[in-house]
Amino acid sequence: MSFYQQYWLSIYISDKKPGESTYVLQKQADVVRRLQSAKMAKLTALLICLLPLLAWAQNDITWNDYYTAGGRTSGLVAASKDGFLLNGKPFHIISGAVHYFRIHPTQWRDRLKKLRATGANTVETYMPWNLHEPRRGEYDFSEGQNDMSYFLNVTAFVEMAQEEDLFVILRPGPFICSEWDFGGLPSWLLRDPEMKVRSSYPGFLEVADAYLTEVFRRVVDLQFQRGDGPIIAIQVENEYGAFGVGDEPRDTQYLIHLRDKMIELGAREMFFTSDTPTKNADLGAVPGELQTANFQKDADPEFDALDLLQPDKPYMVAEFWSGWFDHWGKGYHGGSSVEEFSYTLERIFTRNSSVNFYMFIGGTSFGFMNGANTLPVFPFYAPDVSSYDYDAPLSEAGDYTDKYYAAKDLIARFNRIPNIYMPAMPAESVKTVYPAIQATEHLTLDDLLLQLPSNLVIQSDNLLAMEDLPINNGNGQSYGYILYRNTASLTGGAHTIQTVGHVRDLAVFLLDQQRLTPDWKNDLQLNDFGFWALENRTFDFNADKGDTNYVVDLLVENMARNNFGPPSYFAQKRGLPEGPVLLDDEEVVGWTIFPLEFTSAWVRGLTNWNASPAPPTTVICPTLTKSTLTIADDPTDTYITTTGWGDGNRGVVFVNGFNVGRYSGIGPTKTLYIPAPLLSRGDNTILVWSLFDPVTTIAFTDQPDLGPSTQP
């Protein structure tokens, strides 16, 4: 037989139908061989040439069966410009990013099935260090009692991916960017005044190594070449070329250290780095490891740049940005058109490149975990919304979009192994418009402060940043709000308060528990007191009770730490970290500091509710309102609409104690996705925390409102 005939015969034998006897297939092959006599040479040739069509007709060979037939002898190899090899066979990576920590675990399988139904063969995921080690030395891979613990069983996620016939690309960090708070770095790192994150600084390497040790304890035997697992590639750090200014040298020894540490911990699969080659060249590369490209459009210049950097290596787009993320106040929902998406994907495939859709499904940045960007121009900082829909092929709720069908069609068109099993597309989830409900009880800001454990209430002469508070076993405060309180002796009449330095990030000023600063309705206000953009802002107010003591409160929201950019962007302490507060030009000393972390356990345990929907109209203060949603049948997905809550209002929503995310009247996002698993039959408690106006009516919808799809 010719080489071509032998190759296709080997495919026919190895790519057997699941459950079909190899013995039967071998007997079929024996028959073919016996037919190879001089008299039947033409018939044999015809039969062998038909074998690929027979394999096509089977149409039920799994990716796993195809690439593991005959045993595992090698992993993923960046073999040549022609492409990758997996276990010695040509492998075209078709991957999609699915973040286990942004999707309720009971919905993981649905999302993986939908990825597999495109014809994809791989799933990619980041790992967020700040969730997996919320306090130094306390690791949580679903064993903990933290708000997100249930989401963190990465071992189960990787195993489930294999069950769904997907290989896995793992991106363990320690930095991940991902529009995630601090790029996945834990905030307790900032307690070290000498800390230099993402560097060879010994204090950083010590804790990063310890974290990676815990990661590999859980995934080392899930590698393709060790433990017969699905992990075929591991990223070193993330977009490290962007962690610097211009072409100044990066800390390559840090990257080498991470790579070598993972090898020491048992990593056996292909390493790679990812950056945008036209911008950062090989500044973030690890010598000897594959460089990949990140982009949304204009694919050809990126491939041309890779040709210069590594002319003998295959192309891989580690992040084909399928859409984009949104900032509060942006005014519209970011993304890309299906036409642009399709054109770029076709160029990727035409250039013989492998691809990872970033994102395939974005999911939700639940709780306070959204990220932010520090900017070089006004307003210098832009926090992300909680929805991470990303305008991806699957919506935040896992629904199909036009991009999904476009991707599926193009994957089929460029498919190189036509006899792979193609599963059916799972049904979309049911969405319900539940009846609107009314608040029945409330707690004011002061009511909440009274319920903080005494060990969390800190007395300090000076202001302290969140991260520097002596709480949480010496780890400080990571998320939420922080209230600075002082009792000041004021004369009746006009006064001025000033925050020296910047506010991190949004401050509300109260006098005797009455809010005096306005709500946030437009970008012009970012120049004013209480906002992050400018330093040393002042606010004029009247003390109208005459000469007496007044309670001065500054309630500061940590809207998110930066997750991208050069080292200078990673000085990320929150609250009032830069300077004192002045009253009438005199420094205020003697503060009581209240960390409002709004943990699920604390929220569920709140008591002493006031039996009215909201405070009297004469009381103007941040408020938590309580409503009850009663569901008679099995719950379904739904959305809470925040339209009607006030154009300048802002806060967070809790469903049965779980923080589903932030809302803001400034938009663009006007809904919060509520996955069905967060609800239950019977009564469901909905709490809405509002910085400005109490929310007393909660309405539901079956459609997301992420804002206008194009820029005004």
XYZ file of C-alpha atoms in Angstrom, residues 393-706:
314
model
C -20.594 33.695 20.898
C -22.583 32.600 23.968
C -24.323 35.308 25.966
C -23.827 35.847 29.685
C -26.745 33.462 30.283
C -25.444 30.843 27.846
C -27.728 31.710 24.918
C -26.682 31.369 21.289
C -25.777 34.490 19.341
C -25.106 35.164 15.666
C -21.405 34.840 16.432
C -21.977 31.313 17.697
C -23.496 30.225 14.391
C -20.816 32.067 12.416
C -18.084 30.311 14.398
C -19.753 26.946 14.027
C -20.022 27.358 10.244
C -16.417 28.457 9.829
C -15.103 25.673 12.066
C -16.973 23.144 9.906
C -15.679 24.742 6.714
C -12.041 24.539 7.827
C -12.348 21.228 9.673
C -9.441 18.904 8.903
C -10.732 15.664 10.386
C -14.214 15.136 8.974
C -15.098 11.981 10.879
C -15.247 13.626 14.320
C -18.462 13.257 16.254
C -20.568 16.413 16.259
C -22.967 16.581 19.210
C -26.304 18.347 18.998
C -26.646 21.879 20.315
C -28.197 21.871 23.812
C -31.383 23.838 24.344
C -31.202 27.336 25.761
C -32.355 27.889 29.322
C -35.857 29.067 30.109
C -36.105 32.671 31.309
C -39.008 33.857 33.460
C -40.403 37.336 34.020
C -41.326 36.939 37.676
C -43.917 39.353 39.101
C -42.549 42.591 40.485
C -42.079 42.621 44.257
C -42.055 45.370 46.871
C -39.623 45.957 49.675
C -41.075 45.291 53.114
C -38.129 46.004 55.441
C -34.952 48.027 55.522
C -31.724 48.754 57.387
C -29.980 52.112 57.314
C -26.227 52.535 57.162
C -26.095 53.049 60.916
C -28.223 49.945 61.483
C -25.620 47.979 59.548
C -22.693 49.443 61.443
C -24.265 48.306 64.713
C -24.199 44.721 63.443
C -20.507 44.622 62.612
C -18.505 42.373 64.966
C -16.574 44.493 67.443
C -13.238 43.015 66.324
C -13.791 44.554 62.884
C -14.284 48.083 64.200
C -10.906 49.813 64.225
C -9.781 52.860 66.185
C -6.939 54.786 64.559
C -5.488 58.263 64.876
C -4.836 58.290 61.146
C -6.621 57.055 58.059
C -5.880 53.484 57.007
C -6.334 51.952 53.573
C -8.569 48.895 53.299
C -5.593 46.616 52.828
C -3.838 47.965 55.932
C -6.656 47.296 58.395
C -5.635 44.840 61.146
C -8.451 42.399 60.381
C -8.961 39.000 58.749
C -5.958 37.421 60.434
C -3.651 40.189 59.305
C -4.819 40.212 55.698
C -6.752 43.483 55.706
C -9.957 44.189 53.807
C -10.146 43.077 50.184
C -13.530 44.226 48.869
C -16.647 46.236 49.563
C -16.886 49.581 51.346
C -15.034 51.298 54.154
C -16.468 53.986 56.428
C -14.268 56.549 58.165
C -16.029 58.259 61.114
C -14.956 61.203 63.259
C -16.833 63.245 65.832
C -16.012 66.883 65.120
C -16.798 69.972 67.140
C -18.138 72.524 64.655
C -19.595 75.966 64.883
C -22.861 76.677 63.158
C -22.561 77.867 59.570
C -20.333 77.155 56.576
C -17.474 74.642 56.582
C -15.240 72.863 54.091
C -14.054 69.252 54.017
C -11.136 68.159 51.850
C -9.715 64.757 50.946
C -5.961 65.106 50.422
C -4.782 62.948 47.557
C -7.172 60.762 45.588
C -10.292 58.936 46.714
C -10.173 55.238 45.880
C -12.729 55.162 44.418
C -16.092 56.814 45.231
C -16.809 58.622 48.512
C -20.134 59.648 50.023
C -20.023 62.377 52.670
C -22.536 62.251 55.522
C -23.056 64.638 58.417
C -24.980 63.212 61.373
C -25.980 60.252 59.190
C -27.453 62.497 56.483
C -25.930 62.206 53.012
C -24.827 65.585 51.645
C -22.961 64.713 48.432
C -25.045 64.147 45.285
C -25.553 60.950 43.353
C -23.503 60.140 40.236
C -25.353 61.023 37.041
C -22.740 62.217 34.549
C -19.031 62.400 33.769
C -18.830 66.109 34.569
C -19.101 65.194 38.240
C -15.820 63.277 38.082
C -14.039 66.583 38.659
C -15.798 66.975 41.989
C -15.337 65.945 45.606
C -15.931 62.265 46.270
C -14.712 61.006 42.889
C -11.412 59.439 41.935
C -10.288 61.556 39.010
C -8.671 64.562 40.695
C -6.810 64.931 43.954
C -7.379 67.309 46.862
C -11.080 67.882 46.166
C -13.167 69.995 48.554
C -16.846 70.117 49.493
C -18.628 73.016 51.188
C -21.417 72.306 53.678
C -23.402 73.929 56.481
C -23.522 72.816 60.103
C -27.092 73.859 60.791
C -27.476 72.614 64.380
C -25.322 75.400 65.732
C -22.202 75.014 67.851
C -22.041 71.354 68.811
C -20.522 67.980 67.963
C -21.266 66.460 64.562
C -20.652 62.937 63.266
C -18.562 63.206 60.095
C -18.662 60.121 57.858
C -16.875 59.302 54.626
C -18.185 56.083 53.088
C -15.857 54.908 50.324
C -16.628 52.252 47.720
C -13.786 50.136 46.361
C -15.032 49.986 42.771
C -12.191 47.621 41.713
C -8.426 47.444 41.472
C -6.690 47.881 38.141
C -6.008 44.688 36.185
C -3.729 45.745 33.307
C -0.792 47.938 32.377
C 2.718 48.854 33.530
C 4.042 48.401 37.073
C 3.050 51.932 38.103
C -0.604 50.956 37.615
C -0.408 48.305 40.337
C -0.195 50.592 43.382
C -3.762 49.722 44.209
C -4.674 50.393 47.830
C -8.321 51.404 48.280
C -10.266 53.722 50.545
C -8.399 56.916 51.492
C -4.782 55.722 51.207
C -3.017 58.885 50.048
C -3.491 61.550 52.642
C -5.415 63.009 55.549
C -8.839 64.607 55.597
C -8.982 68.310 56.380
C -11.859 70.154 58.039
C -11.503 73.869 57.512
C -7.848 73.271 56.608
C -7.129 71.386 59.837
C -6.111 67.722 59.714
C -8.678 65.414 61.257
C -7.285 62.817 63.656
C -9.029 60.143 65.663
C -11.032 57.881 63.373
C -13.356 54.956 63.899
C -13.090 52.757 60.820
C -15.827 50.312 59.792
C -15.050 47.749 57.058
C -18.281 46.864 55.252
C -17.271 43.703 53.408
C -20.847 42.491 52.816
C -19.815 38.835 53.000
C -22.607 36.362 52.333
C -22.439 34.956 55.847
C -22.812 38.421 57.384
C -25.587 39.459 55.013
C -27.589 36.302 55.726
C -27.267 36.894 59.455
C -28.554 40.476 59.520
C -31.341 41.113 62.046
C -33.399 43.926 63.576
C -34.958 44.946 60.286
C -37.106 48.058 60.301
C -40.683 47.165 59.359
C -41.041 49.612 56.481
C -39.820 49.612 52.855
C -37.448 52.552 53.401
C -36.492 55.212 55.938
C -38.664 58.319 56.254
C -38.070 60.811 53.450
C -36.389 63.083 55.967
C -33.618 60.492 56.436
C -31.246 60.550 53.445
C -28.619 57.847 53.791
C -27.343 54.620 52.212
C -29.918 51.874 52.773
C -30.354 48.117 52.441
C -33.889 47.081 51.492
C -35.409 43.629 51.766
C -37.957 41.967 49.475
C -39.251 38.435 49.058
C -39.745 36.624 45.760
C -41.986 33.564 46.083
C -41.592 30.918 43.375
C -44.140 28.108 43.158
C -42.367 25.902 40.586
C -38.785 24.996 39.823
C -36.948 28.299 39.390
C -35.540 29.412 36.053
C -33.015 31.970 34.947
C -34.153 35.574 35.118
C -32.829 39.123 35.131
C -33.426 41.898 37.621
C -33.932 45.180 35.821
C -32.421 48.223 37.480
C -34.307 50.681 35.284
C -36.339 52.923 37.555
C -33.906 52.698 40.471
C -32.623 56.234 39.868
C -30.392 57.673 37.166
C -27.664 58.360 39.720
C -28.204 55.459 42.082
C -25.560 52.838 42.755
C -25.112 49.697 44.843
C -25.194 45.908 44.857
C -27.855 43.178 44.866
C -27.943 40.002 46.970
C -30.061 36.961 46.079
C -30.477 34.628 49.044
C -27.343 36.209 50.488
C -25.211 35.805 47.352
C -23.806 38.982 45.813
C -24.868 38.870 42.147
C -23.107 42.120 41.272
C -23.139 45.888 41.146
C -25.624 48.237 39.501
C -25.379 51.902 38.587
C -27.880 54.252 37.024
C -25.129 55.739 34.889
C -25.106 52.525 32.822
C -24.638 51.140 30.318
C -25.787 47.902 31.983
C -29.372 47.995 33.279
C -29.930 44.352 34.230
C -28.367 41.780 36.544
C -28.345 38.126 35.473
C -29.786 35.739 38.083
C -28.896 32.081 37.336
C -31.636 29.641 38.252
C -29.404 27.746 40.736
C -29.304 30.830 42.972
C -33.081 30.624 43.411
C -35.226 27.993 45.060
C -38.846 26.974 45.336
C -40.643 28.985 47.945
C -39.422 32.271 49.375
C -36.277 33.955 48.059
C -34.769 36.972 49.796
C -33.680 39.856 47.576
C -31.600 42.595 49.221
C -30.643 45.826 47.456
C -27.911 48.043 48.870
C -28.156 51.642 47.653
C -25.654 54.417 48.196
C -28.130 57.111 47.261
C -31.867 56.291 46.957
C -33.576 53.285 48.607
C -34.844 50.703 46.106
C -38.360 49.622 47.024
C -39.564 47.943 43.805
C -37.831 45.041 42.097
C -38.935 44.040 38.602
C -37.783 41.092 36.511
C -37.284 40.522 32.808
C -36.370 37.682 30.470
C -34.004 39.783 28.342
C -30.692 41.436 29.232
C -30.251 45.181 28.867
C -26.520 45.735 28.457
